[in-house]
mmCIF file of C-alpha atoms in Angstrom:
data_model
loop_
_atom_site.group_PDB
_atom_site.id
_atom_site.type_symbol
_atom_site.label_atom_id
_atom_site.label_comp_id
_atom_site.label_asym_id
_atom_site.label_seq_id
_atom_site.Cartn_x
_atom_site.Cartn_y
_atom_site.Cartn_z
ATOM 1 C CA UNK A 1015 -0.007 0.117 -0.026
ATOM 2 C CA UNK A 1016 1.417 3.534 -1.230
ATOM 3 C CA UNK A 1017 2.382 5.854 1.636
ATOM 4 C CA UNK A 1018 2.487 9.677 2.627
ATOM 5 C CA UNK A 1019 4.122 11.445 4.942
ATOM 6 C CA UNK A 1020 1.502 12.201 7.751
ATOM 7 C CA UNK A 1021 2.719 15.806 7.294
ATOM 8 C CA UNK A 1022 2.509 16.068 3.285
ATOM 9 C CA UNK A 1023 4.177 19.374 3.345
ATOM 10 C CA UNK A 1024 7.173 18.168 4.948
ATOM 11 C CA UNK A 1025 9.612 16.965 2.385
ATOM 12 C CA UNK A 1026 12.711 15.790 4.533
ATOM 13 C CA UNK A 1027 13.535 12.689 3.668
ATOM 14 C CA UNK A 1028 14.411 11.127 6.892
ATOM 15 C CA UNK A 1029 10.554 11.816 8.095
ATOM 16 C CA UNK A 1030 9.585 9.024 9.616
ATOM 17 C CA UNK A 1031 6.112 9.454 10.492
ATOM 18 C CA UNK A 1032 3.742 7.835 7.942
ATOM 19 C CA UNK A 1033 0.425 6.933 6.977
ATOM 20 C CA UNK A 1034 -1.520 4.773 3.563
ATOM 21 C CA UNK A 1035 -2.163 7.588 1.060
ATOM 22 C CA UNK A 1036 -6.055 7.734 0.975
ATOM 23 C CA UNK A 1037 -8.347 5.304 -1.337
ATOM 24 C CA UNK A 1038 -11.718 6.744 -2.366
ATOM 25 C CA UNK A 1039 -14.023 4.511 -4.334
ATOM 26 C CA UNK A 1040 -17.267 5.863 -5.752
ATOM 27 C CA UNK A 1041 -20.533 3.362 -5.024
ATOM 28 C CA UNK A 1042 -24.269 4.097 -6.286
ATOM 29 C CA UNK A 1043 -25.382 6.489 -8.727
ATOM 30 C CA UNK A 1044 -28.045 9.558 -8.234
ATOM 31 C CA UNK A 1045 -29.780 9.693 -4.974
ATOM 32 C CA UNK A 1046 -27.895 6.982 -3.561
ATOM 33 C CA UNK A 1047 -24.512 7.610 -4.734
ATOM 34 C CA UNK A 1048 -21.800 7.323 -1.995
ATOM 35 C CA UNK A 1049 -18.136 7.739 -1.427
ATOM 36 C CA UNK A 1050 -16.834 4.100 0.420
ATOM 37 C CA UNK A 1051 -12.663 4.656 2.019
ATOM 38 C CA UNK A 1052 -11.954 1.163 2.262
ATOM 39 C CA UNK A 1053 -8.348 2.175 3.915
ATOM 40 C CA UNK A 1054 -10.018 4.281 6.651
ATOM 41 C CA UNK A 1055 -9.039 2.115 9.377
ATOM 42 C CA UNK A 1056 -5.237 2.015 8.465
ATOM 43 C CA UNK A 1057 -5.056 5.726 8.022
ATOM 44 C CA UNK A 1058 -6.542 6.652 11.157
ATOM 45 C CA UNK A 1059 -4.784 3.943 13.253
ATOM 46 C CA UNK A 1060 -1.417 5.614 12.103
ATOM 47 C CA UNK A 1061 -2.540 8.998 13.563
ATOM 48 C CA UNK A 1062 -3.632 6.940 17.072
ATOM 49 C CA UNK A 1063 -7.194 8.350 16.327
ATOM 50 C CA UNK A 1064 -10.599 6.537 15.877
ATOM 51 C CA UNK A 1065 -11.848 6.163 12.597
ATOM 52 C CA UNK A 1066 -14.835 7.957 12.886
ATOM 53 C CA UNK A 1067 -13.509 10.798 13.735
ATOM 54 C CA UNK A 1068 -11.642 12.115 10.319
ATOM 55 C CA UNK A 1069 -14.744 10.503 8.607
ATOM 56 C CA UNK A 1070 -17.463 12.724 10.285
ATOM 57 C CA UNK A 1071 -15.027 15.313 9.968
ATOM 58 C CA UNK A 1072 -15.459 14.749 5.822
ATOM 59 C CA UNK A 1073 -19.061 14.946 6.852
ATOM 60 C CA UNK A 1074 -18.439 18.592 8.999
ATOM 61 C CA UNK A 1075 -16.683 20.117 6.156
ATOM 62 C CA UNK A 1076 -18.442 18.647 3.290
ATOM 63 C CA UNK A 1077 -22.004 18.843 4.264
ATOM 64 C CA UNK A 1078 -22.955 15.551 3.652
ATOM 65 C CA UNK A 1079 -23.780 12.659 6.129
ATOM 66 C CA UNK A 1080 -21.584 9.443 7.356
ATOM 67 C CA UNK A 1081 -21.249 5.972 8.283
ATOM 68 C CA UNK A 1082 -18.885 4.407 10.363
ATOM 69 C CA UNK A 1083 -19.172 0.980 10.605
ATOM 70 C CA UNK A 1084 -15.840 -0.008 13.031
ATOM 71 C CA UNK A 1085 -17.364 -3.700 13.538
ATOM 72 C CA UNK A 1086 -16.997 -4.028 9.289
ATOM 73 C CA UNK A 1087 -14.094 -1.326 8.750
ATOM 74 C CA UNK A 1088 -16.770 0.602 6.511
ATOM 75 C CA UNK A 1089 -16.387 4.511 6.189
ATOM 76 C CA UNK A 1090 -18.662 6.025 4.095
ATOM 77 C CA UNK A 1091 -19.414 9.629 2.548
ATOM 78 C CA UNK A 1092 -22.810 10.756 0.837
ATOM 79 C CA UNK A 1093 -21.919 12.287 -2.426
ATOM 80 C CA UNK A 1094 -18.923 11.607 -5.221
ATOM 81 C CA UNK A 1095 -16.075 12.708 -3.894
ATOM 82 C CA UNK A 1096 -12.638 12.002 -5.408
ATOM 83 C CA UNK A 1097 -9.158 10.874 -2.932
ATOM 84 C CA UNK A 1098 -7.280 13.946 -3.622
ATOM 85 C CA UNK A 1099 -9.801 16.510 -2.133
ATOM 86 C CA UNK A 1100 -10.268 13.924 1.066
ATOM 87 C CA UNK A 1101 -6.586 13.667 0.625
ATOM 88 C CA UNK A 1102 -6.522 17.465 1.428
ATOM 89 C CA UNK A 1103 -9.961 17.679 4.008
ATOM 90 C CA UNK A 1104 -7.117 14.811 5.356
ATOM 91 C CA UNK A 1105 -4.088 17.214 5.962
ATOM 92 C CA UNK A 1106 -6.563 19.571 7.449
ATOM 93 C CA UNK A 1107 -7.891 17.000 10.060
ATOM 94 C CA UNK A 1108 -4.071 16.122 10.657
ATOM 95 C CA UNK A 1109 -3.010 20.018 11.889
ATOM 96 C CA UNK A 1110 -7.032 20.896 13.806
ATOM 97 C CA UNK A 1111 -7.098 17.448 15.595
ATOM 98 C CA UNK A 1112 -3.609 15.300 15.186
ATOM 99 C CA UNK A 1113 -0.267 17.731 15.149
ATOM 100 C CA UNK A 1114 1.147 19.482 18.074
ATOM 101 C CA UNK A 1115 0.933 23.037 18.605
ATOM 102 C CA UNK A 1116 4.340 23.652 19.437
ATOM 103 C CA UNK A 1117 6.246 21.096 17.699
ATOM 104 C CA UNK A 1118 4.035 20.045 15.219
ATOM 105 C CA UNK A 1119 4.794 16.177 16.013
ATOM 106 C CA UNK A 1120 1.574 13.879 15.361
ATOM 107 C CA UNK A 1121 2.480 12.066 18.132
ATOM 108 C CA UNK A 1122 -0.475 13.413 20.477
ATOM 109 C CA UNK A 1123 -3.406 11.627 22.683
ATOM 110 C CA UNK A 1124 -6.756 13.514 22.664
ATOM 111 C CA UNK A 1125 -7.875 14.358 26.389
ATOM 112 C CA UNK A 1126 -11.289 15.800 26.774
ATOM 113 C CA UNK A 1127 -10.598 17.713 30.495
ATOM 114 C CA UNK A 1128 -13.425 18.288 32.866
ATOM 115 C CA UNK A 1129 -14.701 21.676 31.341
ATOM 116 C CA UNK A 1130 -15.202 19.795 28.595
ATOM 117 C CA UNK A 1131 -12.262 21.150 26.415
ATOM 118 C CA UNK A 1132 -10.130 18.660 24.173
ATOM 119 C CA UNK A 1133 -6.717 18.774 24.597
ATOM 120 C CA UNK A 1134 -3.411 17.665 22.520
ATOM 121 C CA UNK A 1135 -1.260 15.978 24.686
ATOM 122 C CA UNK A 1136 1.930 15.632 22.609
ATOM 123 C CA UNK A 1137 4.200 13.097 24.067
ATOM 124 C CA UNK A 1138 7.169 14.230 21.458
ATOM 125 C CA UNK A 1139 7.719 17.923 23.485
ATOM 126 C CA UNK A 1140 4.762 17.941 26.500
ATOM 127 C CA UNK A 1141 3.108 20.929 25.517
ATOM 128 C CA UNK A 1142 -0.503 20.231 25.783
ATOM 129 C CA UNK A 1143 -2.491 22.201 23.492
ATOM 130 C CA UNK A 1144 -5.790 23.147 22.626
ATOM 131 C CA UNK A 1145 -8.274 22.100 19.808
ATOM 132 C CA UNK A 1146 -10.479 24.607 18.036
ATOM 133 C CA UNK A 1147 -13.448 24.432 20.253
ATOM 134 C CA UNK A 1148 -15.503 26.273 17.413
ATOM 135 C CA UNK A 1149 -15.481 23.161 14.959
ATOM 136 C CA UNK A 1150 -18.297 21.113 14.427
ATOM 137 C CA UNK A 1151 -16.262 17.984 15.226
ATOM 138 C CA UNK A 1152 -15.844 18.854 18.685
ATOM 139 C CA UNK A 1153 -19.860 17.732 19.569
ATOM 140 C CA UNK A 1154 -18.679 14.427 17.654
ATOM 141 C CA UNK A 1155 -15.792 14.276 20.177
ATOM 142 C CA UNK A 1156 -17.586 15.447 23.224
ATOM 143 C CA UNK A 1157 -20.415 12.594 22.805
ATOM 144 C CA UNK A 1158 -18.042 9.741 21.417
ATOM 145 C CA UNK A 1159 -15.095 10.174 23.814
ATOM 146 C CA UNK A 1160 -11.529 9.008 22.671
ATOM 147 C CA UNK A 1161 -10.156 5.798 24.092
ATOM 148 C CA UNK A 1162 -7.843 5.775 27.049
ATOM 149 C CA UNK A 1163 -4.272 5.402 25.519
ATOM 150 C CA UNK A 1164 -2.020 2.687 25.067
ATOM 151 C CA UNK A 1165 -0.727 1.538 28.950
ATOM 152 C CA UNK A 1166 2.833 2.653 29.147
ATOM 153 C CA UNK A 1167 4.896 -0.451 30.435
ATOM 154 C CA UNK A 1168 5.350 0.228 34.192
ATOM 155 C CA UNK A 1169 8.802 -0.720 34.981
ATOM 156 C CA UNK A 1170 12.257 0.314 32.460
ATOM 157 C CA UNK A 1171 14.359 -2.532 33.053
ATOM 158 C CA UNK A 1172 18.563 -2.592 32.106
ATOM 159 C CA UNK A 1173 20.717 -5.014 31.466
ATOM 160 C CA UNK A 1174 23.856 -6.640 29.480
ATOM 161 C CA UNK A 1175 23.568 -3.463 27.503
ATOM 162 C CA UNK A 1176 19.836 -3.640 26.194
ATOM 163 C CA UNK A 1177 17.106 -0.787 27.525
ATOM 164 C CA UNK A 1178 13.110 -1.467 27.716
ATOM 165 C CA UNK A 1179 11.931 1.965 28.413
ATOM 166 C CA UNK A 1180 8.361 1.212 27.486
ATOM 167 C CA UNK A 1181 9.191 1.549 23.459
ATOM 168 C CA UNK A 1182 6.677 -0.458 22.190
ATOM 169 C CA UNK A 1183 8.783 -1.777 19.509
ATOM 170 C CA UNK A 1184 11.470 -2.460 21.208
ATOM 171 C CA UNK A 1185 14.145 -0.798 19.118
ATOM 172 C CA UNK A 1186 16.829 2.441 19.756
ATOM 173 C CA UNK A 1187 15.344 4.673 17.677
ATOM 174 C CA UNK A 1188 18.337 7.080 17.023
ATOM 175 C CA UNK A 1189 22.226 7.403 18.071
ATOM 176 C CA UNK A 1190 21.103 9.482 21.552
ATOM 177 C CA UNK A 1191 18.888 5.570 22.651
ATOM 178 C CA UNK A 1192 21.783 3.927 21.788
ATOM 179 C CA UNK A 1193 24.030 5.908 23.455
ATOM 180 C CA UNK A 1194 22.174 5.912 26.788
ATOM 181 C CA UNK A 1195 21.649 2.209 26.298
ATOM 182 C CA UNK A 1196 25.323 2.203 26.636
ATOM 183 C CA UNK A 1197 25.670 4.260 29.327
ATOM 184 C CA UNK A 1198 23.240 2.506 31.353
ATOM 185 C CA UNK A 1199 25.020 -0.952 31.189
ATOM 186 C CA UNK A 1200 27.762 -0.001 32.685
ATOM 187 C CA UNK A 1201 25.803 0.495 35.985
ATOM 188 C CA UNK A 1202 24.167 -3.004 36.552
ATOM 189 C CA UNK A 1203 20.283 -3.973 36.694
ATOM 190 C CA UNK A 1204 17.820 -0.808 37.631
ATOM 191 C CA UNK A 1205 14.086 -1.164 38.270
ATOM 192 C CA UNK A 1206 12.534 2.104 37.145
ATOM 193 C CA UNK A 1207 9.270 2.759 39.055
ATOM 194 C CA UNK A 1208 7.212 5.643 36.360
ATOM 195 C CA UNK A 1209 3.637 5.456 38.869
ATOM 196 C CA UNK A 1210 4.305 9.297 39.290
ATOM 197 C CA UNK A 1211 5.010 10.346 35.683
ATOM 198 C CA UNK A 1212 2.359 8.422 34.398
ATOM 199 C CA UNK A 1213 -0.391 10.022 36.443
ATOM 200 C CA UNK A 1214 -2.172 11.634 33.832
ATOM 201 C CA UNK A 1215 -2.319 8.809 31.253
ATOM 202 C CA UNK A 1216 -2.581 6.366 34.046
ATOM 203 C CA UNK A 1217 -5.967 3.997 33.452
ATOM 204 C CA UNK A 1218 -7.313 4.694 37.040
ATOM 205 C CA UNK A 1219 -7.033 8.798 35.544
ATOM 206 C CA UNK A 1220 -8.207 8.147 32.087
ATOM 207 C CA UNK A 1221 -11.197 6.111 33.716
ATOM 208 C CA UNK A 1222 -12.206 8.867 36.205
ATOM 209 C CA UNK A 1223 -12.336 11.710 33.497
ATOM 210 C CA UNK A 1224 -14.122 8.967 31.318
ATOM 211 C CA UNK A 1225 -17.103 8.758 34.438
ATOM 212 C CA UNK A 1226 -16.796 12.199 34.762
ATOM 213 C CA UNK A 1227 -17.309 13.111 30.868
ATOM 214 C CA UNK A 1228 -20.200 10.693 30.571
ATOM 215 C CA UNK A 1229 -21.765 12.020 33.414
ATOM 216 C CA UNK A 1230 -21.754 15.606 31.545
ATOM 217 C CA UNK A 1231 -22.821 14.032 28.370
ATOM 218 C CA UNK A 1232 -25.697 11.235 29.501
ATOM 219 C CA UNK A 1233 -28.048 13.481 29.530
ATOM 220 C CA UNK A 1234 -27.441 15.364 26.223
ATOM 221 C CA UNK A 1235 -29.807 15.311 23.084
ATOM 222 C CA UNK A 1236 -29.008 11.969 21.422
ATOM 223 C CA UNK A 1237 -29.849 8.948 24.076
ATOM 224 C CA UNK A 1238 -30.142 6.537 20.939
ATOM 225 C CA UNK A 1239 -26.980 3.930 21.492
ATOM 226 C CA UNK A 1240 -27.095 1.828 17.985
ATOM 227 C CA UNK A 1241 -24.040 3.182 16.216
ATOM 228 C CA UNK A 1242 -25.465 3.475 13.374
ATOM 229 C CA UNK A 1243 -26.118 7.269 13.701
ATOM 230 C CA UNK A 1244 -27.623 8.652 10.869
ATOM 231 C CA UNK A 1245 -30.722 7.123 12.229
ATOM 232 C CA UNK A 1246 -31.387 9.229 15.444
ATOM 233 C CA UNK A 1247 -33.227 11.676 14.281
ATOM 234 C CA UNK A 1248 -32.298 14.649 15.910
ATOM 235 C CA UNK A 1249 -28.941 14.030 14.620
ATOM 236 C CA UNK A 1250 -30.475 14.169 11.271
ATOM 237 C CA UNK A 1251 -32.580 17.285 11.782
ATOM 238 C CA UNK A 1252 -29.056 18.975 13.638
ATOM 239 C CA UNK A 1253 -26.875 17.909 10.060
ATOM 240 C CA UNK A 1254 -29.923 18.634 7.607
ATOM 241 C CA UNK A 1255 -29.322 22.311 8.726
ATOM 242 C CA UNK A 1256 -25.787 22.490 10.246
ATOM 243 C CA UNK A 1257 -24.333 25.274 9.324
ATOM 244 C CA UNK A 1258 -27.063 27.278 7.418
ATOM 245 C CA UNK A 1259 -28.295 29.884 10.190
ATOM 246 C CA UNK A 1260 -30.559 31.523 7.050
ATOM 247 C CA UNK A 1261 -32.592 28.228 6.774
ATOM 248 C CA UNK A 1262 -36.085 29.667 6.526
ATOM 249 C CA UNK A 1263 -38.467 28.438 9.168
ATOM 250 C CA UNK A 1264 -40.406 26.849 6.641
ATOM 251 C CA UNK A 1265 -38.002 24.692 5.640
ATOM 252 C CA UNK A 1266 -36.715 23.561 9.702
ATOM 253 C CA UNK A 1267 -40.585 23.415 10.606
ATOM 254 C CA UNK A 1268 -40.973 20.987 7.571
ATOM 255 C CA UNK A 1269 -37.810 18.845 8.289
ATOM 256 C CA UNK A 1270 -39.057 18.150 11.706
ATOM 257 C CA UNK A 1271 -42.292 17.346 11.139
ATOM 258 C CA UNK A 1272 -41.082 14.964 8.882
ATOM 259 C CA UNK A 1273 -38.016 13.244 11.361
ATOM 260 C CA UNK A 1274 -41.292 13.305 13.894
ATOM 261 C CA UNK A 1275 -39.347 15.885 16.165
ATOM 262 C CA UNK A 1276 -41.410 18.435 16.309
ATOM 263 C CA UNK A 1277 -43.429 18.939 19.845
ATOM 264 C CA UNK A 1278 -39.942 17.005 21.384
ATOM 265 C CA UNK A 1279 -38.423 18.844 24.247
ATOM 266 C CA UNK A 1280 -35.031 17.143 22.622
ATOM 267 C CA UNK A 1281 -35.683 18.796 19.678
ATOM 268 C CA UNK A 1282 -35.233 22.687 21.263
ATOM 269 C CA UNK A 1283 -31.286 21.580 21.728
ATOM 270 C CA UNK A 1284 -30.825 20.985 18.380
ATOM 271 C CA UNK A 1285 -32.739 24.083 16.984
ATOM 272 C CA UNK A 1286 -31.196 26.504 19.224
ATOM 273 C CA UNK A 1287 -27.715 25.076 17.398
ATOM 274 C CA UNK A 1288 -29.362 25.050 13.905
ATOM 275 C CA UNK A 1289 -30.571 28.535 14.152
ATOM 276 C CA UNK A 1290 -28.109 30.962 16.377
ATOM 277 C CA UNK A 1291 -24.437 31.596 15.940
ATOM 278 C CA UNK A 1292 -22.718 34.902 17.793
ATOM 279 C CA UNK A 1293 -24.837 37.153 15.894
ATOM 280 C CA UNK A 1294 -28.080 35.226 18.641
ATOM 281 C CA UNK A 1295 -28.573 38.676 20.408
ATOM 282 C CA UNK A 1296 -30.421 40.454 16.179
ATOM 283 C CA UNK A 1297 -31.049 36.370 15.272
ATOM 284 C CA UNK A 1298 -33.615 36.205 18.120
ATOM 285 C CA UNK A 1299 -36.400 38.764 17.467
ATOM 286 C CA UNK A 1300 -36.383 37.070 13.691
ATOM 287 C CA UNK A 1301 -37.086 33.390 14.936
ATOM 288 C CA UNK A 1302 -39.875 34.389 17.369
ATOM 289 C CA UNK A 1303 -42.719 32.747 15.105
ATOM 290 C CA UNK A 1304 -40.474 29.606 14.478
ATOM 291 C CA UNK A 1305 -39.285 29.326 18.585
ATOM 292 C CA UNK A 1306 -42.785 29.508 19.916
ATOM 293 C CA UNK A 1307 -44.140 26.677 17.454
ATOM 294 C CA UNK A 1308 -41.037 24.443 19.678
ATOM 295 C CA UNK A 1309 -41.307 26.007 22.589
ATOM 296 C CA UNK A 1310 -44.898 24.385 24.304
ATOM 297 C CA UNK A 1311 -44.307 23.406 27.696
ATOM 298 C CA UNK A 1312 -41.673 23.329 30.878
ATOM 299 C CA UNK A 1313 -39.414 21.021 29.713
ATOM 300 C CA UNK A 1314 -39.223 22.929 26.051
ATOM 301 C CA UNK A 1315 -38.325 25.858 28.358
ATOM 302 C CA UNK A 1316 -35.361 23.682 30.123
ATOM 303 C CA UNK A 1317 -34.295 22.368 26.911
ATOM 304 C CA UNK A 1318 -33.980 26.199 25.048
ATOM 305 C CA UNK A 1319 -32.387 26.989 28.612
ATOM 306 C CA UNK A 1320 -29.837 23.677 27.915
ATOM 307 C CA UNK A 1321 -29.209 25.060 24.113
ATOM 308 C CA UNK A 1322 -28.500 28.293 25.425
ATOM 309 C CA UNK A 1323 -25.665 26.491 27.633
ATOM 310 C CA UNK A 1324 -24.242 24.684 24.685
ATOM 311 C CA UNK A 1325 -24.016 27.954 22.221
ATOM 312 C CA UNK A 1326 -22.572 30.263 25.071
ATOM 313 C CA UNK A 1327 -20.466 27.471 26.812
ATOM 314 C CA UNK A 1328 -19.019 25.083 24.033
ATOM 315 C CA UNK A 1329 -19.481 27.214 20.967
ATOM 316 C CA UNK A 1330 -19.055 30.445 21.187
ATOM 317 C CA UNK A 1331 -17.731 31.363 24.977
ATOM 318 C CA UNK A 1332 -17.430 35.188 23.893
ATOM 319 C CA UNK A 1333 -21.060 34.988 24.048
ATOM 320 C CA UNK A 1334 -20.823 34.406 27.660
ATOM 321 C CA UNK A 1335 -20.781 38.056 29.367
ATOM 322 C CA UNK A 1336 -24.034 38.640 26.844
ATOM 323 C CA UNK A 1337 -26.360 35.859 28.659
ATOM 324 C CA UNK A 1338 -28.395 38.711 30.450
ATOM 325 C CA UNK A 1339 -29.150 39.946 26.961
ATOM 326 C CA UNK A 1340 -30.153 37.012 25.651
ATOM 327 C CA UNK A 1341 -32.507 35.734 28.755
ATOM 328 C CA UNK A 1342 -33.843 39.018 29.311
ATOM 329 C CA UNK A 1343 -35.089 38.248 24.734
ATOM 330 C CA UNK A 1344 -36.067 35.497 25.319
ATOM 331 C CA UNK A 1345 -38.369 36.193 28.972
ATOM 332 C CA UNK A 1346 -40.218 39.185 26.856
ATOM 333 C CA UNK A 1347 -41.407 37.226 24.617
ATOM 334 C CA UNK A 1348 -42.844 34.384 26.658
ATOM 335 C CA UNK A 1349 -40.508 31.880 25.720
ATOM 336 C CA UNK A 1350 -39.298 31.135 28.857
ATOM 337 C CA UNK A 1351 -41.147 31.768 32.833
ATOM 338 C CA UNK A 1352 -39.706 33.304 36.617
ATOM 339 C CA UNK A 1353 -39.875 30.183 37.669
ATOM 340 C CA UNK A 1354 -38.123 28.082 34.835
ATOM 341 C CA UNK A 1355 -35.364 30.558 34.630
ATOM 342 C CA UNK A 1356 -34.825 30.915 38.572
ATOM 343 C CA UNK A 1357 -34.582 27.372 39.001
ATOM 344 C CA UNK A 1358 -32.354 26.989 36.184
ATOM 345 C CA UNK A 1359 -29.724 29.783 37.564
ATOM 346 C CA UNK A 1360 -30.577 28.479 40.883
ATOM 347 C CA UNK A 1361 -27.157 26.633 40.876
ATOM 348 C CA UNK A 1362 -24.508 25.172 38.490
ATOM 349 C CA UNK A 1363 -25.439 21.674 36.399
ATOM 350 C CA UNK A 1364 -23.285 18.944 34.303
ATOM 351 C CA UNK A 1365 -26.114 18.390 32.763
ATOM 352 C CA UNK A 1366 -25.776 20.300 29.232
ATOM 353 C CA UNK A 1367 -21.766 21.446 29.352
ATOM 354 C CA UNK A 1368 -19.289 20.795 32.078
ATOM 355 C CA UNK A 1369 -19.976 22.089 35.979
ATOM 356 C CA UNK A 1370 -17.165 24.800 36.003
ATOM 357 C CA UNK A 1371 -18.625 26.097 32.286
ATOM 358 C CA UNK A 1372 -22.029 25.980 33.421
ATOM 359 C CA UNK A 1373 -20.998 27.865 36.638
ATOM 360 C CA UNK A 1374 -19.299 30.930 34.221
ATOM 361 C CA UNK A 1375 -22.573 31.201 32.138
ATOM 362 C CA UNK A 1376 -25.197 31.052 36.027
ATOM 363 C CA UNK A 1377 -22.680 33.858 37.477
ATOM 364 C CA UNK A 1378 -22.978 35.698 33.778
ATOM 365 C CA UNK A 1379 -26.661 36.050 33.949
ATOM 366 C CA UNK A 1380 -27.005 37.350 37.826
ATOM 367 C CA UNK A 1381 -27.370 40.366 36.938
ATOM 368 C CA UNK A 1382 -31.161 39.279 35.398
ATOM 369 C CA UNK A 1383 -31.444 37.140 37.735
ATOM 370 C CA UNK A 1384 -31.681 39.241 40.270
ATOM 371 C CA UNK A 1385 -33.619 41.550 38.347
ATOM 372 C CA UNK A 1386 -36.612 39.065 38.322
ATOM 373 C CA UNK A 1387 -36.229 37.964 41.849
ATOM 374 C CA UNK A 1388 -36.661 41.677 42.539
ATOM 375 C CA UNK A 1389 -39.452 42.619 40.014
ATOM 376 C CA UNK A 1390 -41.345 38.870 41.483
ATOM 377 C CA UNK A 1391 -41.056 40.324 45.448
ATOM 378 C CA UNK A 1392 -42.664 44.252 43.590
ATOM 379 C CA UNK A 1393 -45.207 42.010 42.352
ATOM 380 C CA UNK A 1394 -46.082 40.105 44.700
ATOM 381 C CA UNK A 1395 -46.013 43.177 47.411
ATOM 382 C CA UNK A 1396 -48.574 45.297 45.284
ATOM 383 C CA UNK A 1397 -51.159 42.364 45.124
#
């Protein structure tokens, strides 16, 4: 199988990070045409990422639905796409979600922190750099966390001139390794415990972070455990308008009816991501009629607030200071009621975002919440 450099613009003849060259096969015709990537599993293995990540990245960039069947090692992007175009998109994925921001080395692991930010942890230089949290793939990664990194060997034993320091292939990679081995051989048998150094990637730490993440996302909009994400109507609803903030109310309504999600409170969370971006304070007034058709009860109001939390907490953190204005606009249009908002703002919750992010949002909301409480007290006194 032909290989290419993981960083394709690196012309160093001694560059050792390789991956298979992407293969694309177009199948079907008409509306059923699709592009199969038969070696996506091998490519993903070279990048130390789940194959569903670059596949989903293609879907995000091309505005196409994708299908990832890990059991059958089959990865599909709807539509006809040539290999070179997909290879260029793969370069972009590698730049955004694989390469270390400091040293441009691909030897990184992805970690999800408590505040639900995604970090690239470089094993080469030790630098930890955050990925672009505005990219659409971030939501998918948060719903489908990366597996724990391969377990590091606990000891390094030096004997008879050989050194085994947890290198999986057991080989001396360069002259420095050979020199270390030679000098270490003179020390005799040495037993090194690296537990203190591996704390961040230990099995226990990773398991704990995974549990914390799961608690934070298990109540999000997707409850469907089917491996085929395209079977989920909420996912389909979101993807139908992903990035198209100018979609008409009628198109959105018709799609919600077709997928039978109109009237479901979870659809409200998706709707917020569909129709709003960083210009939400100007967009709300234009979408009142549509919002009124989706928000019809207390559960819908809670989901509306949850969707706003995700929008400002994950997609557009710069909007956090504007949360009082956003809430006031929704309140003035009777889309959220006093009791629901006050209960929502009473304490941070990890239902929709990380607890730390939720605290920032609700702290920022205090001017509006205080105004609501005072208005309620004045109303009671008048009565």
